[in-house]
Amino acid sequence: MCTLTLSAAVPAFKPSDCVDSICPPATPSQYAIFFFGLYLIALGTGGIKPCVSSFGADQFDDTDSKERVKKGSFFNWFYFSINIGALISSSLIVWIQDNAGWGLGLGIPTLFMGLAIASLFSGTPLYRFQKPGGSPLTRVCQVFVASCRKWNLKVPTDSNLLYETPDKTSAIEGSRKLEHTDELKCLDKAAVISDAENKSEDFTNPWRLCTVTQVEELKILIRMFPIWATGIVFSAVYAQMSTMFVEQGTMMDTTVGSFSIPAASLSTFDVISVIFWVPVYDRFFIPIARKFTGNARGFSELQRMGIGLFISILCMSSAAFLEMKRLSLAEALGLVNEDVPVPISILWQIPQYFFLGAAEVFTFIGQLEFFYDQSPDAMRSLCSALSLLTTSLGNYLSSFILTIVTSLTTKGGKDGWIPDNLNKGHLDYFFWLLAGLSFLNMVVYVFCAKMYKQKKAS
């Protein structure tokens, strides 16, 4: 943020001011400083996002029933605070950047980022720290290598004969022992003690012999994979907020009274929806659901994510119905061949943004809880990073679907579903396609959720 602020405030680091309609281009060094700042933000975000939620949840004791319930609320209010920041940045900070300049507009977030770092370090004496267990990717590779080396060995029917440390604590620093499970027995070969190891009594090479806990870590990752994969389709739906929803909004009446609302600014209603639904879920839904489910958190993480996937179908259906109404009005007014907005208020988009915000509260926060609770103790940051990876892959999936749809629907010189003039297209078909994919995704999710076996820590 400091680098970006300097690139916007220091005259030598930014292009010269425009004269009439002529704007001098930036120099290579100015480009370098600007992009260096952007890449530093990307690097820092990659470090902060997967770790901050895990570190916050680490402050709650899993062995204490009261703290375990509070940990569920932590994820809700953590996501709430993120969206408060998003609301401020997309409204107040944008206004400052437009009216007072980019230097001040970037300087204010930089100042608050510095205060946040100072606040983080000031609480150091109060934090509970989890001991680092080393590289989780290395441990995963060790299990694969050890199981391949012992491919010809037979796994004993008695799991007690598999290798595990005799101590109460795990061999992995900062991790509890995991109980053996019967799935994926081929990986258990990594914990089979060979005759040579029995004779030499050398059990110290993890590339040849792994503990049951280490093998179970990999099994947990594999069991979580189908649940993780279903989040990609949901993220593809979420990506429409900044793509097709905006395209739809530009072809609607953006005037409200004497104001003109930019189509992209309606995404603020998604943020407002999240800010509304988080307290409602935490203070109203959980106590009511607790009476029916007997779960201290109201819904389990899997139930919560499933509800979010269902709401995402409602979101895309709402967008499709609105587009059908917009196209029918365009046809009635003879605007099909005119690349002009249709006189239907852009405020009719609010329901689909509201549904999307509700789906976020159930699915994204549910993912944070699920990947934290179900991940091995020493892999929590890694699994939190995997949950965030679905957002990136969802954007790629959205682009892929759009490319395929455009390619198939424009054959033979046709306008296709999404032409430049949306009045001639069928954006509603695209939204129905995503609604259908979301439904299929939910069906697959329900099947995977029923088959999923919870982590068993000693």
CSV table of C-alpha atoms in Angstrom, one decimal:
chain,number,residue,atom,x,y,z
A,1,MET,CA,0.0,0.0,0.0
A,2,CYS,CA,2.9,2.4,0.7
A,3,THR,CA,4.3,1.7,-2.8
A,4,LEU,CA,0.9,2.4,-4.4
A,5,THR,CA,0.4,5.5,-2.4
A,6,LEU,CA,3.8,6.8,-3.4
A,7,SER,CA,3.1,6.0,-7.1
A,8,ALA,CA,-0.1,8.1,-6.8
A,9,ALA,CA,1.3,11.0,-4.7
A,10,VAL,CA,4.9,11.6,-5.7
A,11,PRO,CA,5.1,13.6,-9.0
A,12,ALA,CA,8.2,11.6,-10.1
A,13,PHE,CA,6.4,8.3,-9.7
A,14,LYS,CA,3.2,9.2,-11.7
A,15,PRO,CA,2.5,10.4,-15.2
A,16,SER,CA,2.3,14.1,-15.8
A,17,ASP,CA,-1.1,15.8,-15.7
A,18,CYS,CA,-3.3,15.8,-18.8
A,19,VAL,CA,-3.3,19.0,-20.9
A,20,ASP,CA,-6.7,19.4,-22.5
A,21,SER,CA,-7.4,15.9,-24.0
A,22,ILE,CA,-3.7,14.9,-24.3
A,23,CYS,CA,-2.5,12.7,-21.5
A,24,PRO,CA,1.3,11.8,-21.4
A,25,PRO,CA,1.9,8.1,-21.0
A,26,ALA,CA,3.6,6.6,-18.0
A,27,THR,CA,7.3,5.9,-18.2
A,28,PRO,CA,8.6,2.3,-17.8
A,29,SER,CA,9.9,3.1,-14.3
A,30,GLN,CA,6.5,4.5,-13.3
A,31,TYR,CA,4.8,1.3,-14.6
A,32,ALA,CA,7.4,-0.7,-12.7
A,33,ILE,CA,6.7,1.0,-9.3
A,34,PHE,CA,2.9,0.7,-9.9
A,35,PHE,CA,2.9,-2.9,-10.7
A,36,PHE,CA,5.4,-3.7,-8.0
A,37,GLY,CA,2.9,-2.3,-5.5
A,38,LEU,CA,0.0,-4.3,-7.0
A,39,TYR,CA,2.1,-7.6,-6.8
A,40,LEU,CA,3.1,-6.8,-3.2
A,41,ILE,CA,-0.6,-6.5,-2.3
A,42,ALA,CA,-1.3,-9.8,-4.0
A,43,LEU,CA,1.6,-11.5,-2.2
A,44,GLY,CA,0.5,-10.0,1.2
A,45,THR,CA,-3.1,-11.0,0.6
A,46,GLY,CA,-2.1,-14.6,-0.1
A,47,GLY,CA,-0.3,-14.6,3.2
A,48,ILE,CA,-3.0,-12.9,5.3
A,49,LYS,CA,-6.3,-14.4,4.1
A,50,PRO,CA,-5.7,-18.1,4.8
A,51,CYS,CA,-3.9,-17.4,8.1
A,52,VAL,CA,-5.9,-14.7,9.8
A,53,SER,CA,-9.1,-16.8,10.1
A,54,SER,CA,-7.2,-19.8,11.3
A,55,PHE,CA,-5.2,-17.8,13.8
A,56,GLY,CA,-8.3,-16.2,15.1
A,57,ALA,CA,-10.1,-19.6,15.5
A,58,ASP,CA,-6.9,-20.9,17.3
A,59,GLN,CA,-7.7,-18.5,20.2
A,60,PHE,CA,-10.7,-20.7,21.2
A,61,ASP,CA,-10.2,-24.0,23.1
A,62,ASP,CA,-11.7,-27.0,21.3
A,63,THR,CA,-11.9,-28.9,24.6
A,64,ASP,CA,-14.1,-26.3,26.2
A,65,SER,CA,-17.8,-26.6,25.0
A,66,LYS,CA,-18.5,-22.9,25.6
A,67,GLU,CA,-15.5,-21.7,23.6
A,68,ARG,CA,-16.3,-24.2,20.9
A,69,VAL,CA,-19.7,-22.5,20.3
A,70,LYS,CA,-18.1,-19.1,20.4
A,71,LYS,CA,-15.6,-20.2,17.7
A,72,GLY,CA,-18.6,-20.7,15.4
A,73,SER,CA,-19.7,-17.2,16.0
A,74,PHE,CA,-16.1,-15.9,15.4
A,75,PHE,CA,-16.3,-17.0,11.8
A,76,ASN,CA,-19.6,-15.2,11.3
A,77,TRP,CA,-18.3,-11.9,12.8
A,78,PHE,CA,-15.0,-12.3,11.1
A,79,TYR,CA,-16.7,-12.3,7.7
A,80,PHE,CA,-19.0,-9.5,8.9
A,81,SER,CA,-16.0,-7.3,9.6
A,82,ILE,CA,-14.5,-8.0,6.1
A,83,ASN,CA,-17.7,-6.8,4.5
A,84,ILE,CA,-17.8,-3.7,6.7
A,85,GLY,CA,-14.4,-2.9,5.3
A,86,ALA,CA,-15.6,-3.7,1.8
A,87,LEU,CA,-18.5,-1.3,2.2
A,88,ILE,CA,-16.3,1.5,3.4
A,89,SER,CA,-13.8,1.0,0.7
A,90,SER,CA,-16.4,0.8,-2.1
A,91,SER,CA,-18.2,4.0,-0.9
A,92,LEU,CA,-16.3,6.4,1.2
A,93,ILE,CA,-12.8,5.6,-0.1
A,94,VAL,CA,-14.0,5.7,-3.7
A,95,TRP,CA,-15.6,9.1,-3.1
A,96,ILE,CA,-12.3,10.4,-1.6
A,97,GLN,CA,-10.4,9.0,-4.6
A,98,ASP,CA,-12.7,10.7,-7.1
A,99,ASN,CA,-13.0,14.1,-5.3
A,100,ALA,CA,-9.7,14.5,-3.4
A,101,GLY,CA,-7.2,12.5,-5.5
A,102,TRP,CA,-5.7,9.0,-5.5
A,103,GLY,CA,-2.9,10.0,-3.2
A,104,LEU,CA,-5.2,10.6,-0.3
A,105,GLY,CA,-7.5,7.8,-1.4
A,106,LEU,CA,-4.7,5.3,-1.1
A,107,GLY,CA,-3.0,7.0,1.8
A,108,ILE,CA,-6.0,6.5,4.2
A,109,PRO,CA,-6.1,2.6,3.7
A,110,THR,CA,-2.3,2.6,4.1
A,111,LEU,CA,-2.5,4.4,7.4
A,112,PHE,CA,-5.2,2.0,8.7
A,113,MET,CA,-3.2,-1.0,7.5
A,114,GLY,CA,-0.3,0.3,9.6
A,115,LEU,CA,-2.6,0.7,12.6
A,116,ALA,CA,-3.9,-2.8,12.1
A,117,ILE,CA,-0.3,-4.2,12.1
A,118,ALA,CA,0.4,-2.3,15.3
A,119,SER,CA,-2.8,-3.7,16.8
A,120,LEU,CA,-1.9,-7.2,15.8
A,121,PHE,CA,1.6,-7.1,17.4
A,122,SER,CA,0.3,-5.3,20.6
A,123,GLY,CA,-1.8,-8.4,21.4
A,124,THR,CA,1.1,-10.8,21.2
A,125,PRO,CA,1.3,-11.5,25.0
A,126,LEU,CA,-2.4,-12.5,25.0
A,127,TYR,CA,-2.5,-14.9,22.0
A,128,ARG,CA,-2.6,-18.7,22.0
A,129,PHE,CA,0.0,-20.0,19.6
A,130,GLN,CA,-0.1,-23.3,17.8
A,131,LYS,CA,3.3,-24.9,17.4
A,132,PRO,CA,4.2,-25.2,13.7
A,133,GLY,CA,4.3,-28.8,12.5
A,134,GLY,CA,6.5,-28.3,9.5
A,135,SER,CA,5.6,-28.4,5.8
A,136,PRO,CA,2.3,-30.2,5.2
A,137,LEU,CA,3.1,-30.8,1.6
A,138,THR,CA,6.3,-32.6,2.6
A,139,ARG,CA,4.3,-34.9,4.9
A,140,VAL,CA,1.9,-35.6,2.1
A,141,CYS,CA,4.7,-36.5,-0.3
A,142,GLN,CA,6.3,-38.7,2.4
A,143,VAL,CA,3.1,-40.8,2.7
A,144,PHE,CA,2.9,-41.2,-1.1
A,145,VAL,CA,6.6,-42.2,-1.4
A,146,ALA,CA,6.5,-44.6,1.6
A,147,SER,CA,3.3,-46.3,0.4
A,148,CYS,CA,4.8,-46.8,-3.1
A,149,ARG,CA,8.0,-48.2,-1.6
A,150,LYS,CA,5.9,-50.8,0.4
A,151,TRP,CA,3.4,-51.5,-2.4
A,152,ASN,CA,4.0,-55.2,-2.2
A,153,LEU,CA,3.5,-55.4,1.6
A,154,LYS,CA,0.2,-56.5,3.0
A,155,VAL,CA,-1.7,-54.2,5.3
A,156,PRO,CA,-2.5,-56.1,8.6
A,157,THR,CA,-6.1,-56.6,9.5
A,158,ASP,CA,-5.4,-55.3,13.0
A,159,SER,CA,-4.8,-51.5,12.7
A,160,ASN,CA,-2.9,-51.5,16.1
A,161,LEU,CA,0.0,-53.2,14.2
A,162,LEU,CA,0.5,-50.1,12.1
A,163,TYR,CA,3.2,-47.7,13.2
A,164,GLU,CA,2.3,-45.0,15.6
A,165,THR,CA,4.3,-43.2,18.3
A,166,PRO,CA,3.8,-44.7,21.8
A,167,ASP,CA,3.5,-41.2,23.4
A,168,LYS,CA,0.2,-39.5,23.9
A,169,THR,CA,1.2,-36.7,21.6
A,170,SER,CA,1.7,-36.9,17.9
A,171,ALA,CA,5.0,-37.1,16.2
A,172,ILE,CA,3.9,-34.0,14.3
A,173,GLU,CA,4.5,-30.9,16.3
A,174,GLY,CA,1.4,-29.1,17.5
A,175,SER,CA,-1.0,-31.8,16.2
A,176,ARG,CA,-3.2,-34.3,18.0
A,177,LYS,CA,-3.1,-37.9,17.1
A,178,LEU,CA,-5.7,-39.1,14.5
A,179,GLU,CA,-7.6,-42.3,14.8
A,180,HIS,CA,-7.2,-44.9,12.1
A,181,THR,CA,-10.0,-45.2,9.5
A,182,ASP,CA,-10.7,-48.1,7.1
A,183,GLU,CA,-10.9,-46.1,3.8
A,184,LEU,CA,-8.0,-45.8,1.3
A,185,LYS,CA,-6.1,-48.8,2.8
A,186,CYS,CA,-3.5,-48.5,0.1
A,187,LEU,CA,-2.2,-45.5,1.9
A,188,ASP,CA,-1.9,-47.6,5.1
A,189,LYS,CA,1.1,-49.3,3.5
A,190,ALA,CA,3.1,-46.2,4.5
A,191,ALA,CA,2.6,-47.2,8.2
A,192,VAL,CA,3.3,-50.9,7.8
A,193,ILE,CA,6.5,-51.9,9.6
A,194,SER,CA,8.7,-54.0,7.4
A,195,ASP,CA,10.8,-56.9,8.6
A,196,ALA,CA,14.0,-54.9,7.9
A,197,GLU,CA,12.7,-52.0,10.1
A,198,ASN,CA,11.7,-54.5,12.8
A,199,LYS,CA,15.2,-55.9,12.8
A,200,SER,CA,17.1,-52.6,12.7
A,201,GLU,CA,14.5,-50.9,15.0
A,202,ASP,CA,15.1,-47.8,12.9
A,203,PHE,CA,11.7,-46.0,12.6
A,204,THR,CA,13.1,-42.5,12.0
A,205,ASN,CA,12.9,-42.1,8.2
A,206,PRO,CA,9.5,-40.7,7.3
A,207,TRP,CA,10.2,-41.3,3.6
A,208,ARG,CA,10.0,-45.0,4.4
A,209,LEU,CA,7.8,-45.3,7.4
A,210,CYS,CA,5.0,-42.9,8.4
A,211,THR,CA,2.8,-42.7,11.5
A,212,VAL,CA,-0.9,-43.5,11.4
A,213,THR,CA,-1.6,-39.8,12.1
A,214,GLN,CA,0.5,-38.7,9.1
A,215,VAL,CA,-1.4,-41.2,6.8
A,216,GLU,CA,-4.7,-40.0,8.2
A,217,GLU,CA,-3.8,-36.4,7.4
A,218,LEU,CA,-3.6,-37.3,3.7
A,219,LYS,CA,-6.9,-39.3,4.0
A,220,ILE,CA,-8.6,-36.3,5.4
A,221,LEU,CA,-7.5,-34.1,2.5
A,222,ILE,CA,-8.7,-36.7,0.0
A,223,ARG,CA,-12.1,-37.0,1.8
A,224,MET,CA,-12.5,-33.2,1.8
A,225,PHE,CA,-11.7,-32.9,-1.9
A,226,PRO,CA,-15.2,-33.6,-3.3
A,227,ILE,CA,-16.7,-31.1,-0.8
A,228,TRP,CA,-14.1,-28.6,-1.9
A,229,ALA,CA,-14.7,-29.1,-5.6
A,230,THR,CA,-18.4,-28.3,-5.3
A,231,GLY,CA,-17.4,-24.9,-4.0
A,232,ILE,CA,-15.9,-24.1,-7.4
A,233,VAL,CA,-19.4,-24.0,-9.1
A,234,PHE,CA,-20.7,-21.8,-6.4
A,235,SER,CA,-17.8,-19.4,-6.9
A,236,ALA,CA,-18.6,-19.4,-10.6
A,237,VAL,CA,-22.1,-18.2,-9.7
A,238,TYR,CA,-20.6,-15.6,-7.3
A,239,ALA,CA,-18.4,-14.3,-10.2
A,240,GLN,CA,-21.6,-13.2,-12.1
A,241,MET,CA,-21.9,-10.3,-9.6
A,242,SER,CA,-19.0,-8.5,-11.3
A,243,THR,CA,-19.6,-9.7,-14.8
A,244,MET,CA,-23.1,-10.6,-16.2
A,245,PHE,CA,-25.0,-8.8,-13.5
A,246,VAL,CA,-23.3,-5.6,-14.5
A,247,GLU,CA,-23.9,-6.3,-18.2
A,248,GLN,CA,-27.6,-6.8,-17.4
A,249,GLY,CA,-27.7,-3.6,-15.3
A,250,THR,CA,-26.2,-1.5,-18.1
A,251,MET,CA,-29.2,-2.4,-20.3
A,252,MET,CA,-31.7,-1.2,-17.7
A,253,ASP,CA,-32.9,2.2,-16.5
A,254,THR,CA,-30.1,3.4,-14.1
A,255,THR,CA,-31.8,6.7,-13.1
A,256,VAL,CA,-33.4,6.9,-9.6
A,257,GLY,CA,-35.0,10.3,-9.2
A,258,SER,CA,-32.3,12.8,-10.2
A,259,PHE,CA,-29.4,10.3,-9.6
A,260,SER,CA,-27.8,8.0,-12.1
A,261,ILE,CA,-26.6,4.7,-10.5
A,262,PRO,CA,-23.6,3.0,-12.2
A,263,ALA,CA,-24.5,-0.7,-12.8
A,264,ALA,CA,-21.3,-1.9,-11.1
A,265,SER,CA,-22.2,0.0,-7.9
A,266,LEU,CA,-25.2,-2.3,-7.2
A,267,SER,CA,-22.7,-4.9,-5.9
A,268,THR,CA,-22.8,-2.8,-2.8
A,269,PHE,CA,-26.2,-4.5,-2.1
A,270,ASP,CA,-24.4,-7.8,-1.9
A,271,VAL,CA,-22.2,-6.4,0.8
A,272,ILE,CA,-25.2,-4.8,2.6
A,273,SER,CA,-27.0,-8.2,2.3
A,274,VAL,CA,-24.0,-10.0,4.0
A,275,ILE,CA,-24.0,-7.3,6.8
A,276,PHE,CA,-27.7,-7.9,7.3
A,277,TRP,CA,-27.7,-11.7,7.2
A,278,VAL,CA,-24.7,-12.3,9.5
A,279,PRO,CA,-26.4,-10.9,12.7
A,280,VAL,CA,-29.7,-12.4,11.7
A,281,TYR,CA,-28.1,-15.9,11.3
A,282,ASP,CA,-26.0,-15.6,14.4
A,283,ARG,CA,-28.7,-14.2,16.7
A,284,PHE,CA,-31.9,-15.7,15.3
A,285,PHE,CA,-31.3,-18.6,13.0
A,286,ILE,CA,-28.8,-20.5,15.3
A,287,PRO,CA,-30.9,-20.4,18.5
A,288,ILE,CA,-34.0,-21.6,16.5
A,289,ALA,CA,-32.1,-24.3,14.6
A,290,ARG,CA,-30.4,-25.5,17.8
A,291,LYS,CA,-33.8,-26.5,19.1
A,292,PHE,CA,-34.5,-28.8,16.1
A,293,THR,CA,-31.0,-30.1,15.3
A,294,GLY,CA,-29.5,-30.4,18.8
A,295,ASN,CA,-26.3,-29.0,17.3
A,296,ALA,CA,-24.7,-26.2,19.5
A,297,ARG,CA,-24.0,-24.3,16.3
A,298,GLY,CA,-27.5,-24.6,15.0
A,299,PHE,CA,-26.5,-26.2,11.7
A,300,SER,CA,-23.5,-28.4,11.0
A,301,GLU,CA,-20.9,-26.9,8.5
A,302,LEU,CA,-22.1,-29.3,5.8
A,303,GLN,CA,-25.8,-28.4,6.3
A,304,ARG,CA,-24.9,-24.7,6.3
A,305,MET,CA,-23.0,-25.0,3.0
A,306,GLY,CA,-25.9,-27.0,1.5
A,307,ILE,CA,-28.4,-24.3,2.3
A,308,GLY,CA,-26.1,-21.7,0.7
A,309,LEU,CA,-25.9,-23.8,-2.5
A,310,PHE,CA,-29.7,-23.9,-2.6
A,311,ILE,CA,-29.9,-20.1,-2.2
A,312,SER,CA,-27.5,-19.7,-5.1
A,313,ILE,CA,-30.0,-21.5,-7.3
A,314,LEU,CA,-32.6,-18.9,-6.2
A,315,CYS,CA,-30.1,-16.1,-7.0
A,316,MET,CA,-29.6,-17.3,-10.6
A,317,SER,CA,-33.3,-18.0,-11.1
A,318,SER,CA,-34.1,-14.4,-9.9
A,319,ALA,CA,-31.6,-13.0,-12.4
A,320,ALA,CA,-33.1,-15.2,-15.2
A,321,PHE,CA,-36.7,-14.1,-14.5
A,322,LEU,CA,-35.7,-10.4,-14.5
A,323,GLU,CA,-33.9,-10.9,-17.8
A,324,MET,CA,-37.0,-12.5,-19.3
A,325,LYS,CA,-39.0,-9.6,-18.2
A,326,ARG,CA,-36.5,-7.1,-19.6
A,327,LEU,CA,-36.4,-8.9,-23.0
A,328,SER,CA,-40.2,-9.1,-23.2
A,329,LEU,CA,-40.4,-5.4,-22.5
A,330,ALA,CA,-37.7,-4.7,-25.1
A,331,GLU,CA,-39.8,-6.6,-27.7
A,332,ALA,CA,-43.0,-4.9,-26.7
A,333,LEU,CA,-41.4,-1.4,-27.2
A,334,GLY,CA,-39.6,-2.4,-30.4
A,335,LEU,CA,-36.1,-2.0,-28.9
A,336,VAL,CA,-34.8,-5.4,-29.9
A,337,ASN,CA,-32.6,-4.0,-32.7
A,338,GLU,CA,-31.6,-1.0,-30.7
A,339,ASP,CA,-28.6,-1.1,-28.4
A,340,VAL,CA,-30.2,1.1,-25.7
A,341,PRO,CA,-31.3,0.5,-22.1
A,342,VAL,CA,-34.8,-0.8,-21.6
A,343,PRO,CA,-37.1,1.3,-19.3
A,344,ILE,CA,-37.1,-1.1,-16.4
A,345,SER,CA,-35.5,0.1,-13.1
A,346,ILE,CA,-32.1,-1.3,-12.2
A,347,LEU,CA,-33.4,-1.6,-8.7
A,348,TRP,CA,-35.1,-4.8,-9.7
A,349,GLN,CA,-31.7,-6.3,-9.6
A,350,ILE,CA,-31.6,-5.9,-5.8
A,351,PRO,CA,-33.3,-9.3,-5.1
A,352,GLN,CA,-30.6,-11.3,-6.9
A,353,TYR,CA,-27.8,-9.4,-5.1
A,354,PHE,CA,-29.7,-10.0,-1.8
A,355,PHE,CA,-29.9,-13.8,-2.5
A,356,LEU,CA,-26.2,-13.8,-3.4
A,357,GLY,CA,-25.3,-12.2,-0.1
A,358,ALA,CA,-27.4,-14.7,1.8
A,359,ALA,CA,-25.7,-17.6,-0.1
A,360,GLU,CA,-22.3,-16.1,0.8
A,361,VAL,CA,-23.2,-16.1,4.5
A,362,PHE,CA,-24.1,-19.7,4.4
A,363,THR,CA,-21.6,-21.1,1.9
A,364,PHE,CA,-18.4,-19.1,2.3
A,365,ILE,CA,-18.6,-18.9,6.1
A,366,GLY,CA,-19.6,-22.5,6.2
A,367,GLN,CA,-16.5,-23.3,4.1
A,368,LEU,CA,-14.2,-21.4,6.6
A,369,GLU,CA,-15.7,-23.4,9.5
A,370,PHE,CA,-15.6,-26.7,7.7
A,371,PHE,CA,-12.0,-26.5,6.4
A,372,TYR,CA,-10.8,-25.3,9.8
A,373,ASP,CA,-12.6,-27.9,11.9
A,374,GLN,CA,-12.1,-30.9,9.6
A,375,SER,CA,-8.5,-30.2,8.7
A,376,PRO,CA,-5.6,-31.9,10.6
A,377,ASP,CA,-4.4,-29.6,13.3
A,378,ALA,CA,-1.1,-28.9,11.6
A,379,MET,CA,-2.8,-28.2,8.2
A,380,ARG,CA,-5.4,-25.6,9.1
A,381,SER,CA,-3.8,-22.7,7.2
A,382,LEU,CA,-3.3,-24.9,4.1
A,383,CYS,CA,-6.9,-26.0,4.1
A,384,SER,CA,-8.1,-22.5,4.6
A,385,ALA,CA,-6.0,-21.5,1.6
A,386,LEU,CA,-7.7,-24.4,-0.4
A,387,SER,CA,-11.1,-22.9,0.5
A,388,LEU,CA,-10.1,-19.6,-0.9
A,389,LEU,CA,-8.7,-21.3,-4.0
A,390,THR,CA,-12.3,-22.1,-5.0
A,391,THR,CA,-12.9,-18.4,-5.6
A,392,SER,CA,-10.1,-18.2,-8.1
A,393,LEU,CA,-11.1,-21.4,-9.9
A,394,GLY,CA,-14.7,-20.3,-9.9
A,395,ASN,CA,-13.7,-17.2,-11.9
A,396,TYR,CA,-11.8,-19.4,-14.4
A,397,LEU,CA,-14.8,-21.7,-14.6
A,398,SER,CA,-17.2,-18.8,-15.3
A,399,SER,CA,-14.9,-17.6,-18.1
A,400,PHE,CA,-14.7,-21.1,-19.5
A,401,ILE,CA,-18.5,-21.5,-19.5
A,402,LEU,CA,-18.9,-18.1,-21.1
A,403,THR,CA,-16.4,-19.0,-23.8
A,404,ILE,CA,-18.1,-22.3,-24.6
A,405,VAL,CA,-21.6,-20.7,-24.6
A,406,THR,CA,-20.4,-18.0,-26.9
A,407,SER,CA,-18.7,-20.4,-29.3
A,408,LEU,CA,-21.7,-22.7,-29.5
A,409,THR,CA,-24.5,-20.1,-29.8
A,410,THR,CA,-22.8,-18.0,-32.4
A,411,LYS,CA,-22.3,-20.7,-35.0
A,412,GLY,CA,-23.7,-20.1,-38.4
A,413,GLY,CA,-23.5,-16.3,-38.0
A,414,LYS,CA,-26.1,-16.2,-35.2
A,415,ASP,CA,-26.1,-13.4,-32.6
A,416,GLY,CA,-25.7,-15.9,-29.8
A,417,TRP,CA,-27.0,-15.7,-26.2
A,418,ILE,CA,-24.7,-12.8,-25.2
A,419,PRO,CA,-24.2,-10.4,-28.2
A,420,ASP,CA,-23.0,-6.8,-27.9
A,421,ASN,CA,-26.6,-5.8,-28.0
A,422,LEU,CA,-28.2,-7.7,-25.2
A,423,ASN,CA,-31.6,-6.8,-26.4
A,424,LYS,CA,-31.0,-9.2,-29.3
A,425,GLY,CA,-29.6,-12.0,-27.1
A,426,HIS,CA,-30.8,-14.4,-24.5
A,427,LEU,CA,-28.8,-13.6,-21.3
A,428,ASP,CA,-31.7,-15.3,-19.5
A,429,TYR,CA,-30.7,-18.6,-21.1
A,430,PHE,CA,-27.2,-18.2,-19.6
A,431,PHE,CA,-28.6,-17.5,-16.2
A,432,TRP,CA,-30.8,-20.6,-16.5
A,433,LEU,CA,-27.8,-22.6,-17.5
A,434,LEU,CA,-26.0,-21.5,-14.3
A,435,ALA,CA,-29.1,-22.3,-12.3
A,436,GLY,CA,-29.1,-25.8,-13.7
A,437,LEU,CA,-25.5,-26.3,-13.1
A,438,SER,CA,-26.0,-25.1,-9.5
A,439,PHE,CA,-28.8,-27.6,-9.1
A,440,LEU,CA,-26.6,-30.4,-10.3
A,441,ASN,CA,-23.8,-29.2,-8.1
A,442,MET,CA,-26.1,-29.2,-5.1
A,443,VAL,CA,-27.2,-32.8,-5.9
A,444,VAL,CA,-23.6,-33.9,-6.1
A,445,TYR,CA,-22.8,-32.0,-2.9
A,446,VAL,CA,-25.7,-33.7,-1.0
A,447,PHE,CA,-24.4,-37.1,-2.1
A,448,CYS,CA,-20.8,-36.2,-1.1
A,449,ALA,CA,-21.9,-34.7,2.3
A,450,LYS,CA,-23.8,-37.9,3.2
A,451,MET,CA,-20.8,-40.0,2.4
A,452,TYR,CA,-18.3,-37.8,4.2
A,453,LYS,CA,-16.9,-39.1,7.5
A,454,GLN,CA,-15.9,-36.6,10.2
A,455,LYS,CA,-12.4,-36.3,11.5
A,456,LYS,CA,-11.6,-38.3,14.6
A,457,ALA,CA,-8.9,-36.8,16.8
A,458,SER,CA,-7.7,-38.5,19.9
